[in-house]
Amino acid sequence: MANVFSVPRFVISGENSLKLGMDYLNAMGTKALIVTDKAMVDLGNVKKLTDEMDAKNVSYYVYGEINTEPTHSMVDKGVDLYKSEGCDFLIGIGGGSPLDAMKAIGAVYANGGSICDYMGKKIEKGLPCMCAIPTTAGTGSEATKVSIITNTNTDVKMLLNDPKLMVDYAILEPDFTLTVPPSVTAATGVDALTHALEAYTSIKAFALSDLFAVSAIKKIFDNLYSVYTNGNNHAARRDMAIAAFEAGVAFTNASVTIVHGMSRPIGALFHVPHGMSNAMLLKVCLNFLKPAAIEKLCELAKVIGTYRVGMTVEEGADSFVAATYALLRALNINTPMDYNINKEEFFKQIPKMAEDAMISGSPLNTRRTPTKEDLMELYAKFWYEGEVEHANRTEKA
Ligand SMILES: NC(=O)c1ccc[n+]([C@@H]2O[C@H](COP(=O)([O-])OP(=O)(O)OC[C@H]3O[C@@H](n4cnc5c(N)ncnc54)[C@H](O)[C@@H]3O)[C@@H](O)[C@H]2O)c1
Ligand SMILES: [Fe+2]
């Protein structure tokens, strides 16, 4: 079967990427709308960018109001600003939230209407030039044809997926990730791990997507715990920035599957950060997937070094699953109880969450095809396993 493989036009990576990337500014346009969040402004990251832009005489307007989980109203405001400020290109700097908001602003500016009408539709007209500068090592939005925006009228995290959402320039400046706090480092790192793992086990996986997925998984197992315990480990931060990009490339070409499908509704309804809800779901979903992905999981055991000579394929797969659980435990992944989610409300929403997950299409890319009933069962398991974990922690404390 033939496959299309997409990546951004230019990828600038390694130390001092920001400086090198700025050599391309004049090719991007004359005035940028910089889409970002307050933390990026307060941390001085936006200033580092605008200082470089000032030096090149390229104008900009800073739109720094994107919160985690960007909404359709934030996109509307961005489009208004893009027009009123006379901008002709876009720069997104921050985690996945500002990067996704930037893409949605570009889409609505070029195609009109409301972003709420874009879910499941093809984007017709080309977007302005876009440059993504990720500051978390997680979403891989800088490498994907995806933007995720919450429609607050319906409480749905809309998955927009179109080749026109791929950026022109991705600048992977690892220094920006040095300030990410441990819990965000863990959540975003597990998001990247989930992208790679889901891409590798997706029914749409192919040779090139596997190449990127495997490389990302190896780097994440080698470095995530190090950056979680020592945020200043430059070499590990650099490898994680590359891993997140690779994982993004893998999943945008081979798709995510059940974890992401189930994670978006939890984010939309209960406001659990994307990486954290993925991390919590990974455990139950990996168990569901395992019978249909034994060979592939055994291959991953060889990649991360848990496979031992003489093991059966199943034992190899088990060793990979066990290593993943151990990593999640070491990263102190939260439980649903940490977000004060009401149990009754959670169970009441399970049918809607399962329905929304199925509609997104992602679960159907899983090697073991789930039904809506399977998803409902997995949501319940997610809750009960969280309760056990929470009780264990409370007992230890
Ligand atoms: N487009 C895609 O392909 C794709 C893939 C996965 C997830 N997503 C979406 O991305 C969003 C999540 O992105 P995210 O996990 O990167 O989180 P985020 O952008 O919401 O950022 C999380 C927090 O970390 C802070 N932060 C970011 N960089 C920092 C830095 N360098 N130092 C200190 N603090 C920093 C932010 O200010 C914010 O408070 C979700 O909406 C999710 O659905 C998109
Ligand atoms: Fe993700």
JSON list of N, CA and C in Angstrom, two decimals, residues 149-220:
[
{"chain": "A", "resi": 149, "resn": "ILE", "atom": "N", "xyz": [-8.91, 22.32, 19.34]},
{"chain": "A", "resi": 149, "resn": "ILE", "atom": "CA", "xyz": [-9.54, 23.53, 19.92]},
{"chain": "A", "resi": 149, "resn": "ILE", "atom": "C", "xyz": [-10.83, 23.12, 20.61]},
{"chain": "A", "resi": 150, "resn": "THR", "atom": "N", "xyz": [-11.05, 23.66, 21.81]},
{"chain": "A", "resi": 150, "resn": "THR", "atom": "CA", "xyz": [-12.29, 23.33, 22.53]},
{"chain": "A", "resi": 150, "resn": "THR", "atom": "C", "xyz": [-13.43, 24.26, 22.11]},
{"chain": "A", "resi": 151, "resn": "ASN", "atom": "N", "xyz": [-14.53, 23.63, 21.70]},
{"chain": "A", "resi": 151, "resn": "ASN", "atom": "CA", "xyz": [-15.76, 24.38, 21.44]},
{"chain": "A", "resi": 151, "resn": "ASN", "atom": "C", "xyz": [-16.49, 24.45, 22.78]},
{"chain": "A", "resi": 152, "resn": "THR", "atom": "N", "xyz": [-16.48, 25.62, 23.40]},
{"chain": "A", "resi": 152, "resn": "THR", "atom": "CA", "xyz": [-17.04, 25.71, 24.75]},
{"chain": "A", "resi": 152, "resn": "THR", "atom": "C", "xyz": [-18.58, 25.72, 24.72]},
{"chain": "A", "resi": 153, "resn": "ASN", "atom": "N", "xyz": [-19.17, 25.85, 23.54]},
{"chain": "A", "resi": 153, "resn": "ASN", "atom": "CA", "xyz": [-20.64, 25.76, 23.46]},
{"chain": "A", "resi": 153, "resn": "ASN", "atom": "C", "xyz": [-21.10, 24.32, 23.63]},
{"chain": "A", "resi": 154, "resn": "THR", "atom": "N", "xyz": [-20.27, 23.37, 23.14]},
{"chain": "A", "resi": 154, "resn": "THR", "atom": "CA", "xyz": [-20.68, 21.96, 23.19]},
{"chain": "A", "resi": 154, "resn": "THR", "atom": "C", "xyz": [-19.80, 21.12, 24.12]},
{"chain": "A", "resi": 155, "resn": "ASP", "atom": "N", "xyz": [-18.77, 21.75, 24.72]},
{"chain": "A", "resi": 155, "resn": "ASP", "atom": "CA", "xyz": [-17.80, 21.02, 25.55]},
{"chain": "A", "resi": 155, "resn": "ASP", "atom": "C", "xyz": [-17.14, 19.89, 24.78]},
{"chain": "A", "resi": 156, "resn": "VAL", "atom": "N", "xyz": [-16.82, 20.14, 23.52]},
{"chain": "A", "resi": 156, "resn": "VAL", "atom": "CA", "xyz": [-16.11, 19.13, 22.72]},
{"chain": "A", "resi": 156, "resn": "VAL", "atom": "C", "xyz": [-14.74, 19.67, 22.34]},
{"chain": "A", "resi": 157, "resn": "LYS", "atom": "N", "xyz": [-13.71, 18.84, 22.58]},
{"chain": "A", "resi": 157, "resn": "LYS", "atom": "CA", "xyz": [-12.37, 19.19, 22.10]},
{"chain": "A", "resi": 157, "resn": "LYS", "atom": "C", "xyz": [-12.32, 18.76, 20.64]},
{"chain": "A", "resi": 158, "resn": "MET", "atom": "N", "xyz": [-12.36, 19.74, 19.75]},
{"chain": "A", "resi": 158, "resn": "MET", "atom": "CA", "xyz": [-12.46, 19.41, 18.31]},
{"chain": "A", "resi": 158, "resn": "MET", "atom": "C", "xyz": [-11.09, 19.04, 17.77]},
{"chain": "A", "resi": 159, "resn": "LEU", "atom": "N", "xyz": [-11.04, 17.92, 17.08]},
{"chain": "A", "resi": 159, "resn": "LEU", "atom": "CA", "xyz": [-9.80, 17.50, 16.44]},
{"chain": "A", "resi": 159, "resn": "LEU", "atom": "C", "xyz": [-9.86, 17.95, 14.98]},
{"chain": "A", "resi": 160, "resn": "LEU", "atom": "N", "xyz": [-9.01, 18.90, 14.62]},
{"chain": "A", "resi": 160, "resn": "LEU", "atom": "CA", "xyz": [-8.94, 19.34, 13.23]},
{"chain": "A", "resi": 160, "resn": "LEU", "atom": "C", "xyz": [-7.71, 18.69, 12.63]},
{"chain": "A", "resi": 161, "resn": "ASN", "atom": "N", "xyz": [-7.89, 18.05, 11.49]},
{"chain": "A", "resi": 161, "resn": "ASN", "atom": "CA", "xyz": [-6.78, 17.29, 10.91]},
{"chain": "A", "resi": 161, "resn": "ASN", "atom": "C", "xyz": [-6.77, 17.54, 9.41]},
{"chain": "A", "resi": 162, "resn": "ASP", "atom": "N", "xyz": [-5.80, 18.30, 8.94]},
{"chain": "A", "resi": 162, "resn": "ASP", "atom": "CA", "xyz": [-5.76, 18.64, 7.52]},
{"chain": "A", "resi": 162, "resn": "ASP", "atom": "C", "xyz": [-4.31, 18.98, 7.15]},
{"chain": "A", "resi": 163, "resn": "PRO", "atom": "N", "xyz": [-3.85, 18.55, 5.98]},
{"chain": "A", "resi": 163, "resn": "PRO", "atom": "CA", "xyz": [-2.45, 18.84, 5.59]},
{"chain": "A", "resi": 163, "resn": "PRO", "atom": "C", "xyz": [-2.12, 20.34, 5.64]},
{"chain": "A", "resi": 164, "resn": "LYS", "atom": "N", "xyz": [-3.13, 21.19, 5.47]},
{"chain": "A", "resi": 164, "resn": "LYS", "atom": "CA", "xyz": [-2.85, 22.64, 5.48]},
{"chain": "A", "resi": 164, "resn": "LYS", "atom": "C", "xyz": [-2.48, 23.14, 6.87]},
{"chain": "A", "resi": 165, "resn": "LEU", "atom": "N", "xyz": [-2.68, 22.30, 7.90]},
{"chain": "A", "resi": 165, "resn": "LEU", "atom": "CA", "xyz": [-2.32, 22.72, 9.26]},
{"chain": "A", "resi": 165, "resn": "LEU", "atom": "C", "xyz": [-0.86, 22.42, 9.60]},
{"chain": "A", "resi": 166, "resn": "MET", "atom": "N", "xyz": [-0.11, 21.87, 8.65]},
{"chain": "A", "resi": 166, "resn": "MET", "atom": "CA", "xyz": [1.33, 21.62, 8.87]},
{"chain": "A", "resi": 166, "resn": "MET", "atom": "C", "xyz": [2.06, 22.97, 8.75]},
{"chain": "A", "resi": 167, "resn": "VAL", "atom": "N", "xyz": [2.93, 23.25, 9.71]},
{"chain": "A", "resi": 167, "resn": "VAL", "atom": "CA", "xyz": [3.63, 24.55, 9.66]},
{"chain": "A", "resi": 167, "resn": "VAL", "atom": "C", "xyz": [4.72, 24.53, 8.60]},
{"chain": "A", "resi": 168, "resn": "ASP", "atom": "N", "xyz": [5.16, 25.74, 8.24]},
{"chain": "A", "resi": 168, "resn": "ASP", "atom": "CA", "xyz": [6.26, 25.86, 7.26]},
{"chain": "A", "resi": 168, "resn": "ASP", "atom": "C", "xyz": [7.61, 25.73, 7.95]},
{"chain": "A", "resi": 169, "resn": "TYR", "atom": "N", "xyz": [7.71, 26.33, 9.15]},
{"chain": "A", "resi": 169, "resn": "TYR", "atom": "CA", "xyz": [8.98, 26.31, 9.88]},
{"chain": "A", "resi": 169, "resn": "TYR", "atom": "C", "xyz": [8.75, 25.77, 11.29]},
{"chain": "A", "resi": 170, "resn": "ALA", "atom": "N", "xyz": [9.61, 24.84, 11.71]},
{"chain": "A", "resi": 170, "resn": "ALA", "atom": "CA", "xyz": [9.58, 24.37, 13.10]},
{"chain": "A", "resi": 170, "resn": "ALA", "atom": "C", "xyz": [10.96, 24.67, 13.68]},
{"chain": "A", "resi": 171, "resn": "ILE", "atom": "N", "xyz": [10.98, 25.43, 14.76]},
{"chain": "A", "resi": 171, "resn": "ILE", "atom": "CA", "xyz": [12.26, 25.76, 15.40]},
{"chain": "A", "resi": 171, "resn": "ILE", "atom": "C", "xyz": [12.31, 25.06, 16.76]},
{"chain": "A", "resi": 172, "resn": "LEU", "atom": "N", "xyz": [13.16, 24.05, 16.87]},
{"chain": "A", "resi": 172, "resn": "LEU", "atom": "CA", "xyz": [13.21, 23.24, 18.10]},
{"chain": "A", "resi": 172, "resn": "LEU", "atom": "C", "xyz": [14.36, 23.74, 18.98]},
{"chain": "A", "resi": 173, "resn": "GLU", "atom": "N", "xyz": [14.11, 24.84, 19.68]},
{"chain": "A", "resi": 173, "resn": "GLU", "atom": "CA", "xyz": [15.15, 25.42, 20.54]},
{"chain": "A", "resi": 173, "resn": "GLU", "atom": "C", "xyz": [15.07, 24.74, 21.91]},
{"chain": "A", "resi": 174, "resn": "PRO", "atom": "N", "xyz": [15.99, 23.84, 22.24]},
{"chain": "A", "resi": 174, "resn": "PRO", "atom": "CA", "xyz": [15.83, 23.06, 23.49]},
{"chain": "A", "resi": 174, "resn": "PRO", "atom": "C", "xyz": [15.93, 23.92, 24.74]},
{"chain": "A", "resi": 175, "resn": "ASP", "atom": "N", "xyz": [16.65, 25.07, 24.66]},
{"chain": "A", "resi": 175, "resn": "ASP", "atom": "CA", "xyz": [16.81, 25.91, 25.85]},
{"chain": "A", "resi": 175, "resn": "ASP", "atom": "C", "xyz": [15.47, 26.38, 26.40]},
{"chain": "A", "resi": 176, "resn": "PHE", "atom": "N", "xyz": [14.49, 26.55, 25.52]},
{"chain": "A", "resi": 176, "resn": "PHE", "atom": "CA", "xyz": [13.18, 27.00, 26.00]},
{"chain": "A", "resi": 176, "resn": "PHE", "atom": "C", "xyz": [12.53, 25.99, 26.94]},
{"chain": "A", "resi": 177, "resn": "THR", "atom": "N", "xyz": [12.91, 24.73, 26.79]},
{"chain": "A", "resi": 177, "resn": "THR", "atom": "CA", "xyz": [12.24, 23.71, 27.63]},
{"chain": "A", "resi": 177, "resn": "THR", "atom": "C", "xyz": [12.87, 23.59, 29.03]},
{"chain": "A", "resi": 178, "resn": "LEU", "atom": "N", "xyz": [13.99, 24.29, 29.27]},
{"chain": "A", "resi": 178, "resn": "LEU", "atom": "CA", "xyz": [14.69, 24.12, 30.55]},
{"chain": "A", "resi": 178, "resn": "LEU", "atom": "C", "xyz": [13.84, 24.55, 31.75]},
{"chain": "A", "resi": 179, "resn": "THR", "atom": "N", "xyz": [12.89, 25.47, 31.53]},
{"chain": "A", "resi": 179, "resn": "THR", "atom": "CA", "xyz": [12.11, 26.01, 32.65]},
{"chain": "A", "resi": 179, "resn": "THR", "atom": "C", "xyz": [10.80, 25.25, 32.90]},
{"chain": "A", "resi": 180, "resn": "VAL", "atom": "N", "xyz": [10.54, 24.21, 32.11]},
{"chain": "A", "resi": 180, "resn": "VAL", "atom": "CA", "xyz": [9.27, 23.49, 32.29]},
{"chain": "A", "resi": 180, "resn": "VAL", "atom": "C", "xyz": [9.28, 22.79, 33.65]},
{"chain": "A", "resi": 181, "resn": "PRO", "atom": "N", "xyz": [8.27, 23.04, 34.51]},
{"chain": "A", "resi": 181, "resn": "PRO", "atom": "CA", "xyz": [8.27, 22.40, 35.84]},
{"chain": "A", "resi": 181, "resn": "PRO", "atom": "C", "xyz": [8.09, 20.88, 35.74]},
{"chain": "A", "resi": 182, "resn": "PRO", "atom": "N", "xyz": [8.52, 20.13, 36.80]},
{"chain": "A", "resi": 182, "resn": "PRO", "atom": "CA", "xyz": [8.51, 18.67, 36.71]},
{"chain": "A", "resi": 182, "resn": "PRO", "atom": "C", "xyz": [7.17, 18.05, 36.31]},
{"chain": "A", "resi": 183, "resn": "SER", "atom": "N", "xyz": [6.05, 18.52, 36.88]},
{"chain": "A", "resi": 183, "resn": "SER", "atom": "CA", "xyz": [4.78, 17.83, 36.56]},
{"chain": "A", "resi": 183, "resn": "SER", "atom": "C", "xyz": [4.41, 18.04, 35.08]},
{"chain": "A", "resi": 184, "resn": "VAL", "atom": "N", "xyz": [4.72, 19.24, 34.54]},
{"chain": "A", "resi": 184, "resn": "VAL", "atom": "CA", "xyz": [4.43, 19.48, 33.11]},
{"chain": "A", "resi": 184, "resn": "VAL", "atom": "C", "xyz": [5.43, 18.69, 32.25]},
{"chain": "A", "resi": 185, "resn": "THR", "atom": "N", "xyz": [6.67, 18.59, 32.72]},
{"chain": "A", "resi": 185, "resn": "THR", "atom": "CA", "xyz": [7.67, 17.79, 32.01]},
{"chain": "A", "resi": 185, "resn": "THR", "atom": "C", "xyz": [7.18, 16.34, 31.89]},
{"chain": "A", "resi": 186, "resn": "ALA", "atom": "N", "xyz": [6.65, 15.82, 33.01]},
{"chain": "A", "resi": 186, "resn": "ALA", "atom": "CA", "xyz": [6.18, 14.43, 33.01]},
{"chain": "A", "resi": 186, "resn": "ALA", "atom": "C", "xyz": [4.97, 14.27, 32.08]},
{"chain": "A", "resi": 187, "resn": "ALA", "atom": "N", "xyz": [4.00, 15.16, 32.22]},
{"chain": "A", "resi": 187, "resn": "ALA", "atom": "CA", "xyz": [2.76, 15.02, 31.43]},
{"chain": "A", "resi": 187, "resn": "ALA", "atom": "C", "xyz": [3.04, 15.17, 29.93]},
{"chain": "A", "resi": 188, "resn": "THR", "atom": "N", "xyz": [3.85, 16.17, 29.57]},
{"chain": "A", "resi": 188, "resn": "THR", "atom": "CA", "xyz": [4.10, 16.40, 28.15]},
{"chain": "A", "resi": 188, "resn": "THR", "atom": "C", "xyz": [4.99, 15.28, 27.58]},
{"chain": "A", "resi": 189, "resn": "GLY", "atom": "N", "xyz": [5.93, 14.79, 28.40]},
{"chain": "A", "resi": 189, "resn": "GLY", "atom": "CA", "xyz": [6.78, 13.69, 27.94]},
{"chain": "A", "resi": 189, "resn": "GLY", "atom": "C", "xyz": [5.97, 12.43, 27.69]},
{"chain": "A", "resi": 190, "resn": "VAL", "atom": "N", "xyz": [5.00, 12.17, 28.58]},
{"chain": "A", "resi": 190, "resn": "VAL", "atom": "CA", "xyz": [4.16, 10.98, 28.37]},
{"chain": "A", "resi": 190, "resn": "VAL", "atom": "C", "xyz": [3.23, 11.20, 27.18]},
{"chain": "A", "resi": 191, "resn": "ASP", "atom": "N", "xyz": [2.84, 12.45, 26.93]},
{"chain": "A", "resi": 191, "resn": "ASP", "atom": "CA", "xyz": [2.05, 12.73, 25.72]},
{"chain": "A", "resi": 191, "resn": "ASP", "atom": "C", "xyz": [2.85, 12.29, 24.49]},
{"chain": "A", "resi": 192, "resn": "ALA", "atom": "N", "xyz": [4.13, 12.70, 24.46]},
{"chain": "A", "resi": 192, "resn": "ALA", "atom": "CA", "xyz": [4.99, 12.32, 23.32]},
{"chain": "A", "resi": 192, "resn": "ALA", "atom": "C", "xyz": [5.14, 10.80, 23.23]},
{"chain": "A", "resi": 193, "resn": "LEU", "atom": "N", "xyz": [5.33, 10.16, 24.39]},
{"chain": "A", "resi": 193, "resn": "LEU", "atom": "CA", "xyz": [5.46, 8.69, 24.40]},
{"chain": "A", "resi": 193, "resn": "LEU", "atom": "C", "xyz": [4.18, 8.06, 23.83]},
{"chain": "A", "resi": 194, "resn": "THR", "atom": "N", "xyz": [3.05, 8.60, 24.23]},
{"chain": "A", "resi": 194, "resn": "THR", "atom": "CA", "xyz": [1.77, 8.05, 23.76]},
{"chain": "A", "resi": 194, "resn": "THR", "atom": "C", "xyz": [1.62, 8.24, 22.25]},
{"chain": "A", "resi": 195, "resn": "HIS", "atom": "N", "xyz": [2.05, 9.41, 21.75]},
{"chain": "A", "resi": 195, "resn": "HIS", "atom": "CA", "xyz": [1.99, 9.63, 20.29]},
{"chain": "A", "resi": 195, "resn": "HIS", "atom": "C", "xyz": [2.77, 8.54, 19.55]},
{"chain": "A", "resi": 196, "resn": "ALA", "atom": "N", "xyz": [4.01, 8.31, 20.04]},
{"chain": "A", "resi": 196, "resn": "ALA", "atom": "CA", "xyz": [4.89, 7.37, 19.34]},
{"chain": "A", "resi": 196, "resn": "ALA", "atom": "C", "xyz": [4.34, 5.94, 19.44]},
{"chain": "A", "resi": 197, "resn": "LEU", "atom": "N", "xyz": [3.89, 5.60, 20.64]},
{"chain": "A", "resi": 197, "resn": "LEU", "atom": "CA", "xyz": [3.38, 4.24, 20.89]},
{"chain": "A", "resi": 197, "resn": "LEU", "atom": "C", "xyz": [2.09, 3.99, 20.08]},
{"chain": "A", "resi": 198, "resn": "GLU", "atom": "N", "xyz": [1.24, 4.99, 20.04]},
{"chain": "A", "resi": 198, "resn": "GLU", "atom": "CA", "xyz": [-0.01, 4.82, 19.29]},
{"chain": "A", "resi": 198, "resn": "GLU", "atom": "C", "xyz": [0.27, 4.77, 17.78]},
{"chain": "A", "resi": 199, "resn": "ALA", "atom": "N", "xyz": [1.21, 5.61, 17.33]},
{"chain": "A", "resi": 199, "resn": "ALA", "atom": "CA", "xyz": [1.56, 5.60, 15.90]},
{"chain": "A", "resi": 199, "resn": "ALA", "atom": "C", "xyz": [2.12, 4.23, 15.52]},
{"chain": "A", "resi": 200, "resn": "TYR", "atom": "N", "xyz": [2.99, 3.69, 16.40]},
{"chain": "A", "resi": 200, "resn": "TYR", "atom": "CA", "xyz": [3.67, 2.42, 16.09]},
{"chain": "A", "resi": 200, "resn": "TYR", "atom": "C", "xyz": [2.68, 1.25, 16.07]},
{"chain": "A", "resi": 201, "resn": "THR", "atom": "N", "xyz": [1.62, 1.35, 16.88]},
{"chain": "A", "resi": 201, "resn": "THR", "atom": "CA", "xyz": [0.67, 0.24, 16.94]},
{"chain": "A", "resi": 201, "resn": "THR", "atom": "C", "xyz": [-0.63, 0.54, 16.18]},
{"chain": "A", "resi": 202, "resn": "SER", "atom": "N", "xyz": [-0.66, 1.69, 15.48]},
{"chain": "A", "resi": 202, "resn": "SER", "atom": "CA", "xyz": [-1.86, 2.05, 14.70]},
{"chain": "A", "resi": 202, "resn": "SER", "atom": "C", "xyz": [-2.00, 1.12, 13.50]},
{"chain": "A", "resi": 203, "resn": "ILE", "atom": "N", "xyz": [-3.23, 0.91, 13.05]},
{"chain": "A", "resi": 203, "resn": "ILE", "atom": "CA", "xyz": [-3.40, 0.10, 11.84]},
{"chain": "A", "resi": 203, "resn": "ILE", "atom": "C", "xyz": [-2.90, 0.86, 10.61]},
{"chain": "A", "resi": 204, "resn": "LYS", "atom": "N", "xyz": [-2.64, 2.16, 10.77]},
{"chain": "A", "resi": 204, "resn": "LYS", "atom": "CA", "xyz": [-2.15, 2.97, 9.63]},
{"chain": "A", "resi": 204, "resn": "LYS", "atom": "C", "xyz": [-0.63, 3.11, 9.64]},
{"chain": "A", "resi": 205, "resn": "ALA", "atom": "N", "xyz": [0.06, 2.42, 10.55]},
{"chain": "A", "resi": 205, "resn": "ALA", "atom": "CA", "xyz": [1.53, 2.54, 10.63]},
{"chain": "A", "resi": 205, "resn": "ALA", "atom": "C", "xyz": [2.17, 2.02, 9.34]},
{"chain": "A", "resi": 206, "resn": "PHE", "atom": "N", "xyz": [3.29, 2.62, 8.95]},
{"chain": "A", "resi": 206, "resn": "PHE", "atom": "CA", "xyz": [4.05, 2.12, 7.80]},
{"chain": "A", "resi": 206, "resn": "PHE", "atom": "C", "xyz": [5.54, 2.38, 8.07]},
{"chain": "A", "resi": 207, "resn": "ALA", "atom": "N", "xyz": [6.39, 1.95, 7.14]},
{"chain": "A", "resi": 207, "resn": "ALA", "atom": "CA", "xyz": [7.83, 1.93, 7.43]},
{"chain": "A", "resi": 207, "resn": "ALA", "atom": "C", "xyz": [8.37, 3.27, 7.92]},
{"chain": "A", "resi": 208, "resn": "LEU", "atom": "N", "xyz": [7.99, 4.36, 7.25]},
{"chain": "A", "resi": 208, "resn": "LEU", "atom": "CA", "xyz": [8.57, 5.65, 7.63]},
{"chain": "A", "resi": 208, "resn": "LEU", "atom": "C", "xyz": [8.05, 6.14, 8.97]},
{"chain": "A", "resi": 209, "resn": "SER", "atom": "N", "xyz": [6.75, 5.93, 9.22]},
{"chain": "A", "resi": 209, "resn": "SER", "atom": "CA", "xyz": [6.22, 6.38, 10.52]},
{"chain": "A", "resi": 209, "resn": "SER", "atom": "C", "xyz": [6.85, 5.55, 11.65]},
{"chain": "A", "resi": 210, "resn": "ASP", "atom": "N", "xyz": [7.06, 4.25, 11.39]},
{"chain": "A", "resi": 210, "resn": "ASP", "atom": "CA", "xyz": [7.70, 3.38, 12.40]},
{"chain": "A", "resi": 210, "resn": "ASP", "atom": "C", "xyz": [9.10, 3.87, 12.76]},
{"chain": "A", "resi": 211, "resn": "LEU", "atom": "N", "xyz": [9.82, 4.32, 11.74]},
{"chain": "A", "resi": 211, "resn": "LEU", "atom": "CA", "xyz": [11.19, 4.81, 11.95]},
{"chain": "A", "resi": 211, "resn": "LEU", "atom": "C", "xyz": [11.20, 5.93, 13.00]},
{"chain": "A", "resi": 212, "resn": "PHE", "atom": "N", "xyz": [10.31, 6.88, 12.82]},
{"chain": "A", "resi": 212, "resn": "PHE", "atom": "CA", "xyz": [10.25, 8.02, 13.75]},
{"chain": "A", "resi": 212, "resn": "PHE", "atom": "C", "xyz": [9.69, 7.60, 15.11]},
{"chain": "A", "resi": 213, "resn": "ALA", "atom": "N", "xyz": [8.70, 6.70, 15.09]},
{"chain": "A", "resi": 213, "resn": "ALA", "atom": "CA", "xyz": [8.09, 6.27, 16.36]},
{"chain": "A", "resi": 213, "resn": "ALA", "atom": "C", "xyz": [9.12, 5.54, 17.23]},
{"chain": "A", "resi": 214, "resn": "VAL", "atom": "N", "xyz": [9.85, 4.64, 16.63]},
{"chain": "A", "resi": 214, "resn": "VAL", "atom": "CA", "xyz": [10.83, 3.84, 17.39]},
{"chain": "A", "resi": 214, "resn": "VAL", "atom": "C", "xyz": [11.93, 4.74, 17.96]},
{"chain": "A", "resi": 215, "resn": "SER", "atom": "N", "xyz": [12.40, 5.66, 17.12]},
{"chain": "A", "resi": 215, "resn": "SER", "atom": "CA", "xyz": [13.47, 6.55, 17.57]},
{"chain": "A", "resi": 215, "resn": "SER", "atom": "C", "xyz": [12.98, 7.41, 18.75]},
{"chain": "A", "resi": 216, "resn": "ALA", "atom": "N", "xyz": [11.72, 7.88, 18.67]},
{"chain": "A", "resi": 216, "resn": "ALA", "atom": "CA", "xyz": [11.17, 8.69, 19.76]},
{"chain": "A", "resi": 216, "resn": "ALA", "atom": "C", "xyz": [11.04, 7.86, 21.04]},
{"chain": "A", "resi": 217, "resn": "ILE", "atom": "N", "xyz": [10.55, 6.63, 20.91]},
{"chain": "A", "resi": 217, "resn": "ILE", "atom": "CA", "xyz": [10.33, 5.80, 22.11]},
{"chain": "A", "resi": 217, "resn": "ILE", "atom": "C", "xyz": [11.67, 5.53, 22.81]},
{"chain": "A", "resi": 218, "resn": "LYS", "atom": "N", "xyz": [12.70, 5.25, 22.04]},
{"chain": "A", "resi": 218, "resn": "LYS", "atom": "CA", "xyz": [14.02, 5.00, 22.65]},
{"chain": "A", "resi": 218, "resn": "LYS", "atom": "C", "xyz": [14.49, 6.25, 23.41]},
{"chain": "A", "resi": 219, "resn": "LYS", "atom": "N", "xyz": [14.40, 7.40, 22.75]},
{"chain": "A", "resi": 219, "resn": "LYS", "atom": "CA", "xyz": [14.88, 8.64, 23.40]},
{"chain": "A", "resi": 219, "resn": "LYS", "atom": "C", "xyz": [14.07, 8.94, 24.66]},
{"chain": "A", "resi": 220, "resn": "ILE", "atom": "N", "xyz": [12.77, 8.69, 24.61]},
{"chain": "A", "resi": 220, "resn": "ILE", "atom": "CA", "xyz": [11.92, 9.01, 25.77]},
{"chain": "A", "resi": 220, "resn": "ILE", "atom": "C", "xyz": [12.26, 8.10, 26.94]}
]
